[in-house]
Structure formats: structure tokens, C-alpha cells
PDB file of C-alpha atoms in Angstrom:
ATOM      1  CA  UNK A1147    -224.770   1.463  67.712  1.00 40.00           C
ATOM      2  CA  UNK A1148    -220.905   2.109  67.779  1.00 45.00           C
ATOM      3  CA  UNK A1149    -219.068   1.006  64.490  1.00 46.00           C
ATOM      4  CA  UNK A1150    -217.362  -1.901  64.443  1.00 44.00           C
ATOM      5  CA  UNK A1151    -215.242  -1.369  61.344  1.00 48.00           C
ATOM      6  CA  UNK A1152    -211.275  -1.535  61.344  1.00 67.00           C
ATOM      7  CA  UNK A1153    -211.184  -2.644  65.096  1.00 90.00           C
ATOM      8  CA  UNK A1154    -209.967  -6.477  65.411  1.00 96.00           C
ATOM      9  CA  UNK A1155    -210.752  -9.222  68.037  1.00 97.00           C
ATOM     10  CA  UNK A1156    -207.700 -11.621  68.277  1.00 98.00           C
ATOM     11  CA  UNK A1157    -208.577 -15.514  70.149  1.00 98.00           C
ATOM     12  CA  UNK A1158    -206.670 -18.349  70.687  1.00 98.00           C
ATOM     13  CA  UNK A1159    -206.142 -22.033  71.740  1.00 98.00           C
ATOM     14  CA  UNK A1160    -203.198 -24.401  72.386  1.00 98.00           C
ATOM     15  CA  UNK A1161    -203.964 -27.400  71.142  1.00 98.00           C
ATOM     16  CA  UNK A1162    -201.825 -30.627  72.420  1.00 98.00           C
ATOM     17  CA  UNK A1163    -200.978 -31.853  68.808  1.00 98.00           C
ATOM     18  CA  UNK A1164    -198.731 -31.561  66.091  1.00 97.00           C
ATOM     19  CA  UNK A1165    -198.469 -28.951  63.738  1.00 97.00           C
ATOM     20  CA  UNK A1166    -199.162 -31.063  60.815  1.00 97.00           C
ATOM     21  CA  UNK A1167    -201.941 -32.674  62.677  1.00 98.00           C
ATOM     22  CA  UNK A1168    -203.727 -29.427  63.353  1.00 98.00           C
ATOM     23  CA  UNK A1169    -203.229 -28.028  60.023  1.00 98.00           C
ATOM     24  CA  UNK A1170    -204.664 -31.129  58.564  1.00 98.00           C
ATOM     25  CA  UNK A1171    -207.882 -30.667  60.848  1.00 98.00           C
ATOM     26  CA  UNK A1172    -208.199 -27.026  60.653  1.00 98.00           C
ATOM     27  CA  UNK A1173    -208.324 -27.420  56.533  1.00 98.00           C
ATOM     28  CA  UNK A1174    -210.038 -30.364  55.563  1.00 98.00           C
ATOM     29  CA  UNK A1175    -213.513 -30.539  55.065  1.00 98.00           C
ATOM     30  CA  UNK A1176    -213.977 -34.028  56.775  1.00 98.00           C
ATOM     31  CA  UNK A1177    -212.540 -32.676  59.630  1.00 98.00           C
ATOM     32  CA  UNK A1178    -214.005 -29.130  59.562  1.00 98.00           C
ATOM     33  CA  UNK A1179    -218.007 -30.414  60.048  1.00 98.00           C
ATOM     34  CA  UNK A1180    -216.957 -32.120  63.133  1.00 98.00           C
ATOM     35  CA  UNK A1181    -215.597 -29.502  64.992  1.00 98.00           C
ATOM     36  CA  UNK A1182    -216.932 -25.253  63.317  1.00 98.00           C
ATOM     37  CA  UNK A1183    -219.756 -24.613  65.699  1.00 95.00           C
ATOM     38  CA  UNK A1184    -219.974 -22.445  68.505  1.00 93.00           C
ATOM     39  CA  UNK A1185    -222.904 -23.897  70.565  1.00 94.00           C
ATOM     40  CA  UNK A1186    -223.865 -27.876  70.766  1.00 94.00           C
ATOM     41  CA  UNK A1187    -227.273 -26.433  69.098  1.00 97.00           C
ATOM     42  CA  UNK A1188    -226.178 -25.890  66.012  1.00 97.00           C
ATOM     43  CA  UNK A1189    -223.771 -27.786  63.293  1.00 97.00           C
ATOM     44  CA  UNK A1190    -221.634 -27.899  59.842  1.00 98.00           C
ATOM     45  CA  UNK A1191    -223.652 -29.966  57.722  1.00 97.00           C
ATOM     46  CA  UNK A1192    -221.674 -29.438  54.584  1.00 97.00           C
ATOM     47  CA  UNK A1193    -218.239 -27.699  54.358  1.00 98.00           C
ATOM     48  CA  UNK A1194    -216.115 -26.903  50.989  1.00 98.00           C
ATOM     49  CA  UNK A1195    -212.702 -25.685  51.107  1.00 98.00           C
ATOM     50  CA  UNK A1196    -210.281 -24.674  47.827  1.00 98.00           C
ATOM     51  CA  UNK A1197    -207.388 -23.982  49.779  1.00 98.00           C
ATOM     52  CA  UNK A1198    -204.895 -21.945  47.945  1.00 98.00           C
ATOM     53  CA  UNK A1199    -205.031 -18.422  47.359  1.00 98.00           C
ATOM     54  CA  UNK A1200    -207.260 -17.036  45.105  1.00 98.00           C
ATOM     55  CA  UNK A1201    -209.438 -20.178  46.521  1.00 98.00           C
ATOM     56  CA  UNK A1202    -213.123 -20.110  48.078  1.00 98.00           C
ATOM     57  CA  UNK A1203    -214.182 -22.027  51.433  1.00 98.00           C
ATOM     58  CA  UNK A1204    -218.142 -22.055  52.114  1.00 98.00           C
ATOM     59  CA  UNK A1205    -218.825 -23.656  55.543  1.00 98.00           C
ATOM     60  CA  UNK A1206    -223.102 -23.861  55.802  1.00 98.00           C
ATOM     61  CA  UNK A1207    -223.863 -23.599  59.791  1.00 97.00           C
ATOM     62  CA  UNK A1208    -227.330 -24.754  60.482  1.00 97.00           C
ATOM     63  CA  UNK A1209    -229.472 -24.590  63.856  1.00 97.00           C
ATOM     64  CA  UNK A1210    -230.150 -28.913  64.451  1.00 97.00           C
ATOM     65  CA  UNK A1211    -233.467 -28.404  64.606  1.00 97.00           C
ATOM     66  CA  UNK A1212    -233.531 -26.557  61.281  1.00 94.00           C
ATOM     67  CA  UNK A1213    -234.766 -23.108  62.660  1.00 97.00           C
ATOM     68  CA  UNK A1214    -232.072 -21.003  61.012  1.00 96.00           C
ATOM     69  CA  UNK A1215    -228.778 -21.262  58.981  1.00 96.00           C
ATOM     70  CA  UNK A1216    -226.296 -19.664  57.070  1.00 96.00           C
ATOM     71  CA  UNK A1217    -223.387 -19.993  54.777  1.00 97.00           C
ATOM     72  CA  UNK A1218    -219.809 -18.762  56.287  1.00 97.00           C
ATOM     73  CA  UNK A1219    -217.613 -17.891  53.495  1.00 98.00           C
ATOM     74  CA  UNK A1220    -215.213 -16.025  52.028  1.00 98.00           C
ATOM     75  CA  UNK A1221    -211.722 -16.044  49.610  1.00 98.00           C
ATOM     76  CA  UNK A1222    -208.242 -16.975  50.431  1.00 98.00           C
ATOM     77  CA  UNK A1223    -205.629 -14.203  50.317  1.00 98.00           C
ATOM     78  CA  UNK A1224    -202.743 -15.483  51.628  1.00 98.00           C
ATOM     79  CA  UNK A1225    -201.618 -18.677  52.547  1.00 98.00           C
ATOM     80  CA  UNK A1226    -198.177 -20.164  54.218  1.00 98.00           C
ATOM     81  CA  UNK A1227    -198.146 -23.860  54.517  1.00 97.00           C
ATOM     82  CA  UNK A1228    -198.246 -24.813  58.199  1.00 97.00           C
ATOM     83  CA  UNK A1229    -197.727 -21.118  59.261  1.00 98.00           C
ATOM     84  CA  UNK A1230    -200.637 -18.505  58.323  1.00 98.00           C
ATOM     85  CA  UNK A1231    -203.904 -18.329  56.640  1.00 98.00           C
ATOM     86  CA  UNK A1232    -205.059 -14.881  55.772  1.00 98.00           C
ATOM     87  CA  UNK A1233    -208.863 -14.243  54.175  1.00 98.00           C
ATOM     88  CA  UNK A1234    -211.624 -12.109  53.239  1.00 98.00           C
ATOM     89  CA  UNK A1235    -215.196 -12.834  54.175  1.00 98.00           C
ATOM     90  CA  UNK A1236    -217.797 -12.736  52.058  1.00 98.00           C
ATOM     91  CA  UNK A1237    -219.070  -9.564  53.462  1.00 97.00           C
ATOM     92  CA  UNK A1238    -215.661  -7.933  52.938  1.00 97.00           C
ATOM     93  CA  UNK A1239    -214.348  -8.495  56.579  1.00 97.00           C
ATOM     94  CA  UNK A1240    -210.540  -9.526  57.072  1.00 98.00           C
ATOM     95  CA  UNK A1241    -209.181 -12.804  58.919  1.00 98.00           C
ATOM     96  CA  UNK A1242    -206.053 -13.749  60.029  1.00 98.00           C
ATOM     97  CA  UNK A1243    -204.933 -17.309  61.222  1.00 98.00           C
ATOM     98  CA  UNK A1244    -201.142 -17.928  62.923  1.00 98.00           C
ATOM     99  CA  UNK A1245    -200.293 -21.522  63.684  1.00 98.00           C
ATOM    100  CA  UNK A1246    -197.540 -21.585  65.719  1.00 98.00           C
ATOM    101  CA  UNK A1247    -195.544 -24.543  66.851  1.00 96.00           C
ATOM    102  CA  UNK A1248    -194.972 -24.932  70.409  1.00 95.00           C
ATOM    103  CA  UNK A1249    -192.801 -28.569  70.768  1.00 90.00           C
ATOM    104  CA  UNK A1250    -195.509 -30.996  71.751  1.00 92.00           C
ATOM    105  CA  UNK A1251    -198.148 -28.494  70.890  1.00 98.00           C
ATOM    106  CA  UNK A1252    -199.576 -25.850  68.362  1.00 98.00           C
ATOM    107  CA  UNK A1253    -200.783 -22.414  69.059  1.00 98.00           C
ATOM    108  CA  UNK A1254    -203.878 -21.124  66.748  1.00 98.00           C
ATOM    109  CA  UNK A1255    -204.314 -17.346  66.949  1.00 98.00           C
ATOM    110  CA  UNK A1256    -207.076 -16.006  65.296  1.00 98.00           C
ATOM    111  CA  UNK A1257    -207.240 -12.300  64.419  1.00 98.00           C
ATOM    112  CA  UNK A1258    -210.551 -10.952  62.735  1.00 98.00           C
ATOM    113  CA  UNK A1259    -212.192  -8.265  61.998  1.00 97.00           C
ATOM    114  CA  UNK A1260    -216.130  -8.097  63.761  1.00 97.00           C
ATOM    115  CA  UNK A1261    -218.914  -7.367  62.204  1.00 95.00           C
ATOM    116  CA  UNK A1262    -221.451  -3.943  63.447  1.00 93.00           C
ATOM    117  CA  UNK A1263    -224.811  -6.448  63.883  1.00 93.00           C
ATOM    118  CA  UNK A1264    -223.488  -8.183  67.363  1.00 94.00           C
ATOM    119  CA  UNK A1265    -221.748  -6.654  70.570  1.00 96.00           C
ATOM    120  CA  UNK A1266    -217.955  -7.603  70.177  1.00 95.00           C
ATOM    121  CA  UNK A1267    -217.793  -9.305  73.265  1.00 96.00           C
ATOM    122  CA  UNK A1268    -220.631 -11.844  71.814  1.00 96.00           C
ATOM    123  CA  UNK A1269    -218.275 -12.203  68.694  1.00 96.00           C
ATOM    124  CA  UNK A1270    -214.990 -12.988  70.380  1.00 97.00           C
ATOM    125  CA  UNK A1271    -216.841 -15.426  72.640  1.00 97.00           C
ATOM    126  CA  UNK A1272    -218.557 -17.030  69.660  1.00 96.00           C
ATOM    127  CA  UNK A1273    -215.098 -17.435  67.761  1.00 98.00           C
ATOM    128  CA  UNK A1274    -213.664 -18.545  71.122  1.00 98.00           C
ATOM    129  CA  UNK A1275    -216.045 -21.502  71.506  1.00 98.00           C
ATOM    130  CA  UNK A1276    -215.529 -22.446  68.140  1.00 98.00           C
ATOM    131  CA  UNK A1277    -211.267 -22.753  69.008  1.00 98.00           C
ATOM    132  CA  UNK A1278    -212.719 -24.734  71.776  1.00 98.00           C
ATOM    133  CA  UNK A1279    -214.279 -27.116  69.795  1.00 98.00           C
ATOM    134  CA  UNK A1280    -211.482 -27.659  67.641  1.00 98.00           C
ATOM    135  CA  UNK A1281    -209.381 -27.916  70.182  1.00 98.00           C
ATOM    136  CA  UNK A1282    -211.372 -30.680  71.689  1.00 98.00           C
ATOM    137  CA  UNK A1283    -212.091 -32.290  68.265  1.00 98.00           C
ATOM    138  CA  UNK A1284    -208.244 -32.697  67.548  1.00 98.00           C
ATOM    139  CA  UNK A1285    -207.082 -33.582  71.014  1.00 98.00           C
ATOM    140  CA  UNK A1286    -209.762 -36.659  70.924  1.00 97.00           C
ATOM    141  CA  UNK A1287    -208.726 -38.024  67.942  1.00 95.00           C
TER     142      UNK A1287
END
């Protein structure tokens, strides 16, 4: 299989909400189990998030019907309030988040690094459908 390694998969959303709004969703636990899935199979039962840099964020993704799960985590590296989150994964991986205000509504561009398990295509659509989600969390609330 082809390396992955040091190639990056950028997706994004426009959400119709403020800024401070979206930040707020994007980085609170509370918020984050309602929305971090990419298929209405599976869920965030439990999510942590120490958000400053140097910090720690450990979102556990479970199949519903208990088949499988897995712990998506990783450290802070960077943070700018309301502008960009920058982290490492657990398993070393880079991710970049702009937020990006657009008058009435906030652009989320998320840059990452994939992993060499899964095509890339499968990846970015994953990552995709979880934007989705949080796009359609925040814009119902």
C-alpha cells in the first residue's frame, strides 16, 4: 500500500453561526458528544478536552451497538482564541483547525494529516461527515 505520511487532506464547512458560537461548540465537551461521529451508527459517549496548549483532549467513539470503539486523542500545540487550533494525535499525526469568520457565518477548515491503514478518500469523507454533523448540530441549536 502507498504511504500516506507527510501528504495532508484539508475539509471544510460553513456553518450559519457566530464565531463565538462555533468555537464554543467545537470545544466543549457537552457539545462535542452530540455532534463527533461520522456515521448515525456510531457515537461520543464520553469526551474530555484540556484546551490550552500543552493540554490533552480524549474523545472515546463507540459503535451503538457496542461492537467496536476507540479513543481519539491527542495534545494541543497551538492554540489562537477564536482563530486556529493546531494538534498532534496520539499516533504522532498533525492537525490543523482555521475558524474563519465570514459576517453571519464561520468557516471551519480542517487540515490533517491521514493515516497509511485507510484509502485517503475514505478518510477525507469520514472527517467530512463529521463537519457535517457539526454543522448540523450548531445550526439546530
Amino acid at each position: 500500500m502507498e504511504s500516506n505520511t507527510k501528504k495532508q487532506i484539508t475539509v471544510q464547512v460553513v456553518v450559519d453561526s457566530s464565531l463565538e458560537n462555533v468555537w464554543e461548540c467545537w470545544t466543549t465537551p457537552e457539545d462535542i458528544i452530540h455532534w463527533n461521529t461520522a456515521l448515525d451508527s456510531w457515537h461520543t459517549p464520553e469526551a474530555e478536552n484540556d484546551l490550552r496548549e500543552g493540554g490533552r483532549f480524549r474523545y472515546r467513539m463507540e459503535a451503538k451497538d457496542g461492537s467496536m470503539g476507540f479513543d481519539f486523542s491527542g495534545t494541543y500545540d497551538e492554540i489562537w482564541f477564536h482563530h486556529q487550533i493546531k494538534y498532534t494525535m496520539d499516533d504522532g499525526r498533525k492537525v490543523e483547525v482555521i475558524f474563519s469568520f465570514l459576517g453571519d457565518a464561520t468557516q471551519i477548515e480542517e487540515t490533517f494529516e491521514p493515516e497509511n491503514e485507510n484509502p485517503v478518500e475514505m478518510q477525507q469523507e469520514g472527517w467530512q461527515a463529521i463537519l457535517d454533523n457539526f454543522k448540523k448540530y450548531v445550526e439546530a441549536l
